[in-house]
Short mmCIF file of C-alpha atoms in Angstrom, two decimals:
data_model
loop_
_atom_site.label_atom_id
_atom_site.label_comp_id
_atom_site.label_asym_id
_atom_site.label_seq_id
_atom_site.Cartn_x
_atom_site.Cartn_y
_atom_site.Cartn_z
CA UNK P 1 45.51 -267.29 -76.60
CA UNK P 2 47.19 -265.18 -73.93
CA UNK P 3 45.80 -262.02 -75.49
CA UNK P 4 42.28 -263.45 -75.40
CA UNK P 5 42.68 -264.33 -71.72
CA UNK P 6 43.98 -260.85 -70.94
CA UNK P 7 41.06 -259.25 -72.78
CA UNK P 8 38.64 -261.52 -70.96
CA UNK P 9 40.12 -260.57 -67.61
CA UNK P 10 39.93 -256.86 -68.48
CA UNK P 11 36.28 -257.20 -69.57
CA UNK P 12 35.49 -258.96 -66.28
CA UNK P 13 37.09 -256.10 -64.37
CA UNK P 14 35.15 -253.55 -66.43
CA UNK P 15 31.93 -255.41 -65.71
CA UNK P 16 32.76 -255.55 -62.01
CA UNK P 17 33.46 -251.79 -62.05
CA UNK P 18 30.23 -250.95 -63.89
CA UNK P 19 28.10 -253.17 -61.65
CA UNK P 20 29.71 -252.02 -58.40
CA UNK P 21 26.94 -251.06 -56.02
CA UNK P 22 27.37 -247.50 -54.71
CA UNK P 23 24.07 -247.74 -52.83
CA UNK P 24 23.15 -251.38 -52.23
CA UNK P 25 19.47 -252.40 -52.27
CA UNK P 26 17.76 -253.40 -49.05
CA UNK P 27 16.68 -256.91 -48.13
CA UNK P 28 13.39 -256.45 -49.94
CA UNK P 29 14.93 -254.68 -52.91
CA UNK P 30 14.06 -251.05 -53.53
CA UNK P 31 16.31 -248.15 -54.52
CA UNK P 32 19.91 -248.93 -55.47
CA UNK P 33 22.63 -247.20 -57.43
CA UNK P 34 25.67 -248.67 -59.19
CA UNK P 35 28.54 -247.16 -61.16
CA UNK P 36 26.90 -247.66 -64.57
CA UNK P 37 23.75 -245.84 -63.48
CA UNK P 38 25.84 -242.96 -62.13
CA UNK P 39 27.80 -242.71 -65.41
CA UNK P 40 24.56 -242.70 -67.40
CA UNK P 41 23.12 -239.95 -65.17
CA UNK P 42 26.26 -237.80 -65.56
CA UNK P 43 26.29 -238.28 -69.35
CA UNK P 44 22.59 -237.45 -69.55
CA UNK P 45 23.13 -234.25 -67.55
CA UNK P 46 26.07 -233.21 -69.77
CA UNK P 47 24.12 -233.88 -72.99
CA UNK P 48 21.08 -232.06 -71.60
CA UNK P 49 23.28 -229.10 -70.61
CA UNK P 50 24.68 -228.78 -74.15
CA UNK P 51 21.18 -229.03 -75.66
CA UNK P 52 19.75 -226.39 -73.29
CA UNK P 53 22.66 -224.04 -74.00
CA UNK P 54 22.07 -224.47 -77.72
CA UNK P 55 18.37 -223.73 -77.33
CA UNK P 56 19.15 -220.62 -75.25
CA UNK P 57 21.63 -219.30 -77.83
CA UNK P 58 19.23 -219.88 -80.73
CA UNK P 59 16.31 -218.20 -78.97
CA UNK P 60 18.23 -215.20 -77.59
CA UNK P 61 20.56 -214.42 -80.51
CA UNK P 62 18.23 -211.73 -81.91
CA UNK P 63 16.95 -210.40 -78.56
CA UNK P 64 17.90 -207.09 -77.01
CA UNK P 65 20.00 -207.23 -73.85
CA UNK P 66 17.10 -206.51 -71.40
CA UNK P 67 14.85 -209.14 -73.05
CA UNK P 68 17.75 -211.60 -73.11
CA UNK P 69 18.34 -211.20 -69.37
CA UNK P 70 14.64 -211.74 -68.63
CA UNK P 71 14.49 -214.86 -70.80
CA UNK P 72 17.59 -216.31 -69.14
CA UNK P 73 16.08 -215.77 -65.68
CA UNK P 74 12.95 -217.73 -66.63
CA UNK P 75 15.03 -220.31 -68.53
CA UNK P 76 17.03 -221.16 -65.39
CA UNK P 77 13.85 -222.31 -63.66
CA UNK P 78 12.98 -224.39 -66.74
CA UNK P 79 16.47 -225.96 -66.60
CA UNK P 80 15.90 -227.26 -63.07
CA UNK P 81 12.68 -229.00 -64.11
CA UNK P 82 14.36 -230.57 -67.17
CA UNK P 83 17.30 -231.88 -65.11
CA UNK P 84 14.97 -233.52 -62.59
CA UNK P 85 12.94 -235.18 -65.37
CA UNK P 86 16.11 -236.42 -67.14
CA UNK P 87 17.62 -237.92 -63.97
CA UNK P 88 14.39 -239.69 -63.03
CA UNK P 89 14.01 -241.00 -66.61
CA UNK P 90 17.60 -242.32 -66.74
CA UNK P 91 17.33 -244.08 -63.39
CA UNK P 92 13.94 -245.55 -64.29
CA UNK P 93 15.17 -246.83 -67.68
CA UNK P 94 18.17 -248.42 -65.93
CA UNK P 95 15.83 -250.58 -63.89
CA UNK P 96 15.87 -248.54 -60.70
CA UNK P 97 12.66 -248.79 -58.71
CA UNK P 98 11.99 -245.28 -57.48
CA UNK P 99 8.67 -246.07 -55.85
CA UNK P 100 10.18 -246.83 -52.47
CA UNK P 101 12.37 -243.74 -52.55
CA UNK P 102 9.50 -241.45 -53.52
CA UNK P 103 7.20 -243.01 -50.94
CA UNK P 104 9.78 -242.67 -48.18
CA UNK P 105 10.40 -239.03 -49.05
CA UNK P 106 6.73 -238.07 -49.51
CA UNK P 107 6.55 -236.50 -46.04
CA UNK P 108 9.75 -234.57 -46.78
CA UNK P 109 8.29 -233.28 -50.06
CA UNK P 110 5.11 -232.18 -48.31
CA UNK P 111 7.13 -230.32 -45.67
CA UNK P 112 9.29 -228.69 -48.32
CA UNK P 113 6.16 -227.72 -50.24
CA UNK P 114 4.74 -225.85 -47.26
CA UNK P 115 8.10 -224.27 -46.45
CA UNK P 116 8.75 -223.14 -50.03
CA UNK P 117 5.24 -222.11 -51.04
CA UNK P 118 6.13 -218.40 -50.90
CA UNK P 119 9.23 -219.09 -52.99
CA UNK P 120 7.14 -220.92 -55.60
CA UNK P 121 4.58 -218.08 -55.61
CA UNK P 122 7.38 -215.60 -56.28
CA UNK P 123 8.84 -217.75 -59.07
CA UNK P 124 5.47 -218.29 -60.78
CA UNK P 125 4.73 -214.56 -60.51
CA UNK P 126 8.19 -213.79 -61.88
CA UNK P 127 7.59 -216.00 -64.91
CA UNK P 128 4.21 -214.29 -65.44
CA UNK P 129 5.81 -210.84 -65.27
CA UNK P 130 8.48 -211.84 -67.78
CA UNK P 131 5.91 -213.29 -70.19
CA UNK P 132 3.24 -210.57 -70.11
CA UNK P 133 5.84 -207.75 -69.74
CA UNK P 134 3.72 -205.93 -67.17
CA UNK P 135 6.86 -204.54 -65.52
CA UNK P 136 9.95 -203.64 -67.54
CA UNK P 137 13.38 -202.27 -66.70
CA UNK P 138 13.30 -198.44 -66.42
CA UNK P 139 9.55 -198.43 -65.74
CA UNK P 140 8.48 -196.10 -62.93
CA UNK P 141 6.06 -197.88 -60.63
CA UNK P 142 4.21 -197.23 -57.39
CA UNK P 143 3.40 -200.03 -54.96
CA UNK P 144 2.33 -199.66 -51.33
CA UNK P 145 2.86 -195.87 -51.61
CA UNK P 146 6.49 -196.38 -52.68
CA UNK P 147 7.59 -194.91 -56.03
CA UNK P 148 10.71 -196.11 -57.77
CA UNK P 149 12.42 -196.87 -61.06
CA UNK P 150 12.78 -200.56 -61.96
CA UNK P 151 16.39 -201.53 -62.66
CA UNK P 152 16.28 -205.31 -62.37
CA UNK P 153 13.57 -207.95 -62.84
CA UNK P 154 14.55 -211.37 -61.51
CA UNK P 155 12.74 -214.66 -61.22
CA UNK P 156 12.02 -214.28 -57.49
CA UNK P 157 12.07 -210.53 -56.91
CA UNK P 158 12.08 -207.15 -58.63
CA UNK P 159 14.41 -204.37 -57.55
CA UNK P 160 13.62 -200.68 -57.79
CA UNK P 161 15.51 -197.56 -56.76
CA UNK P 162 13.36 -195.05 -54.90
CA UNK P 163 13.45 -191.27 -55.05
CA UNK P 164 15.51 -191.39 -51.84
CA UNK P 165 18.16 -193.39 -53.72
CA UNK P 166 17.36 -196.51 -51.72
CA UNK P 167 17.05 -200.01 -53.14
CA UNK P 168 13.64 -201.62 -52.60
CA UNK P 169 13.42 -205.40 -53.15
CA UNK P 170 9.85 -206.44 -53.97
CA UNK P 171 8.83 -210.13 -53.89
CA UNK P 172 7.22 -210.85 -57.23
CA UNK P 173 4.01 -212.30 -55.76
CA UNK P 174 3.09 -208.79 -54.57
CA UNK P 175 2.62 -207.77 -58.21
CA UNK P 176 -0.15 -210.38 -58.38
CA UNK P 177 -1.89 -209.43 -55.11
CA UNK P 178 -1.36 -205.66 -54.78
CA UNK P 179 -2.45 -202.72 -56.91
CA UNK P 180 0.57 -201.50 -58.88
CA UNK P 181 0.66 -198.16 -60.72
CA UNK P 182 2.93 -198.19 -63.75
CA UNK P 183 3.57 -194.56 -64.68
CA UNK P 184 5.44 -195.24 -67.91
CA UNK P 185 4.04 -198.50 -69.34
CA UNK P 186 2.17 -196.87 -72.25
CA UNK P 187 4.51 -193.86 -72.77
CA UNK P 188 7.09 -191.89 -70.77
CA UNK P 189 4.86 -188.82 -70.35
CA UNK P 190 2.76 -188.42 -67.21
CA UNK P 191 0.28 -185.72 -66.21
CA UNK P 192 0.88 -184.03 -62.87
CA UNK P 193 -0.90 -181.27 -60.98
CA UNK P 194 -0.31 -178.59 -58.35
CA UNK P 195 -3.23 -177.41 -56.22
CA UNK P 196 -3.56 -173.92 -54.76
CA UNK P 197 -6.28 -171.91 -53.04
CA UNK P 198 -6.72 -168.12 -53.24
CA UNK P 199 -8.84 -165.69 -51.25
CA UNK P 200 -12.41 -164.92 -52.21
CA UNK P 201 -12.59 -161.79 -54.34
CA UNK P 202 -9.41 -162.58 -56.29
CA UNK P 203 -9.33 -162.09 -60.06
CA UNK P 204 -9.80 -165.69 -61.27
CA UNK P 205 -8.52 -164.98 -64.80
CA UNK P 206 -5.40 -163.41 -63.36
CA UNK P 207 -4.89 -166.55 -61.26
CA UNK P 208 -5.24 -168.69 -64.37
CA UNK P 209 -2.65 -166.62 -66.27
CA UNK P 210 -0.15 -166.63 -63.38
CA UNK P 211 -0.40 -170.39 -62.92
CA UNK P 212 0.13 -171.05 -66.63
CA UNK P 213 3.18 -168.73 -66.70
CA UNK P 214 4.73 -170.40 -63.65
CA UNK P 215 4.36 -173.84 -65.20
CA UNK P 216 5.50 -172.91 -68.72
CA UNK P 217 8.70 -171.31 -67.43
CA UNK P 218 9.61 -174.36 -65.38
CA UNK P 219 12.37 -176.62 -66.68
CA UNK P 220 11.20 -180.22 -67.11
CA UNK P 221 7.60 -179.34 -68.05
CA UNK P 222 6.56 -180.29 -71.58
CA UNK P 223 5.07 -177.58 -73.77
CA UNK P 224 3.00 -180.16 -75.62
CA UNK P 225 0.44 -181.13 -74.48
CA UNK P 226 -0.07 -177.64 -73.17
CA UNK P 227 -0.60 -177.03 -69.43
CA UNK P 228 -4.05 -175.92 -68.36
CA UNK P 229 -5.86 -174.67 -65.25
CA UNK P 230 -9.05 -175.98 -63.67
CA UNK P 231 -11.21 -173.96 -61.27
CA UNK P 232 -12.12 -176.92 -59.07
CA UNK P 233 -14.45 -175.60 -56.36
CA UNK P 234 -15.59 -172.88 -54.03
CA UNK P 235 -14.01 -174.03 -50.80
CA UNK P 236 -14.83 -173.12 -47.22
CA UNK P 237 -12.06 -170.54 -47.05
CA UNK P 238 -10.70 -170.27 -50.60
CA UNK P 239 -11.24 -170.55 -54.32
CA UNK P 240 -9.50 -173.81 -55.23
CA UNK P 241 -7.52 -174.12 -58.46
CA UNK P 242 -5.32 -176.82 -59.95
CA UNK P 243 -2.76 -176.40 -62.72
CA UNK P 244 -2.15 -179.52 -64.82
CA UNK P 245 1.00 -180.17 -66.84
CA UNK P 246 2.97 -183.01 -68.42
CA UNK P 247 6.48 -184.21 -67.61
CA UNK P 248 8.66 -186.79 -69.32
CA UNK P 249 10.43 -188.05 -66.20
CA UNK P 250 7.92 -188.89 -63.47
CA UNK P 251 10.81 -189.95 -61.22
CA UNK P 252 11.85 -186.31 -60.67
CA UNK P 253 8.25 -185.03 -60.47
CA UNK P 254 8.39 -183.95 -56.77
CA UNK P 255 11.27 -181.55 -57.50
CA UNK P 256 9.41 -180.04 -60.44
CA UNK P 257 6.29 -179.54 -58.32
CA UNK P 258 8.34 -177.92 -55.56
CA UNK P 259 9.96 -175.48 -58.00
CA UNK P 260 6.52 -174.59 -59.42
CA UNK P 261 5.16 -173.87 -55.92
CA UNK P 262 8.09 -171.51 -55.27
CA UNK P 263 7.33 -169.66 -58.50
CA UNK P 264 3.60 -169.49 -57.70
CA UNK P 265 4.28 -168.03 -54.26
CA UNK P 266 6.59 -165.41 -55.80
CA UNK P 267 4.10 -164.51 -58.55
CA UNK P 268 1.24 -164.19 -56.06
CA UNK P 269 3.28 -161.85 -53.85
CA UNK P 270 4.17 -159.62 -56.81
CA UNK P 271 0.51 -159.44 -57.92
CA UNK P 272 -0.94 -159.05 -54.40
CA UNK P 273 -2.81 -162.36 -54.53
CA UNK P 274 -3.32 -163.82 -51.07
CA UNK P 275 -3.44 -167.49 -50.13
CA UNK P 276 -5.92 -167.76 -47.25
CA UNK P 277 -5.81 -170.10 -44.30
CA UNK P 278 -8.85 -171.63 -42.57
CA UNK P 279 -10.53 -169.28 -40.06
CA UNK P 280 -13.21 -170.04 -37.51
CA UNK P 281 -15.33 -167.71 -35.40
CA UNK P 282 -15.66 -168.77 -31.78
CA UNK P 283 -18.66 -167.46 -29.82
CA UNK P 284 -18.37 -167.66 -26.02
CA UNK P 285 -21.73 -167.56 -24.23
CA UNK P 286 -21.64 -166.46 -20.62
CA UNK P 287 -24.79 -167.52 -18.78
CA UNK P 288 -23.90 -165.62 -15.59
#
């Protein structure tokens, strides 16, 4: 009999603990929170966490490291949405009336929406980039006249290292609104060119041969596809040529072009080929 009384007293205490109001309802009811609801919410979050971790491990177990990092970045945003849905569902199933709380915080949500619209644009653009793989790690891209190598793609921003060895952080929404050149999306080879003008009367076939030799002897230039020369136009002061060639690393392309220009200048000097500069005749009329 005593044992039954003791158990009854303990059950009463447990009930009092579980029904203890952490946030008491107002006079007209509305949102409230007791210990049992809080325990249910915590348990739901823990169970959801284990399930999401299991899903992540199953999906990423056969992925390469770069793809795994991209998936995890997008999956974090998905986690936040799932947690919010789970908490609202648990509270609603426990009899909590969330209408008053949501109504009271509607103005706050509207203000947060306006304040965070750029953040949401970046996140949505980041998810799009990760899904359609338009920008990958180690891609060489050009945006707003800045060229760099991508080394990290995150949910909100993409980071590239420029040719000046500076880190450029690009908000992801710019990839949706700006024109972006991806030099290496289809393959690592890119075609480059060096322009040069020579004086009228120069041997054009000699110019073609010298340009090809200067490019072929340059380290970093691919021999296949072969470089070639185009006679572009008869300019105002010069015959304008361009030598085209392929490189495998577009990131170091300015150095290769500079070295080629040095070789061209040297070859032209040896072969007495002159590079003209614009000249104008000025006629002064004296009416006196």
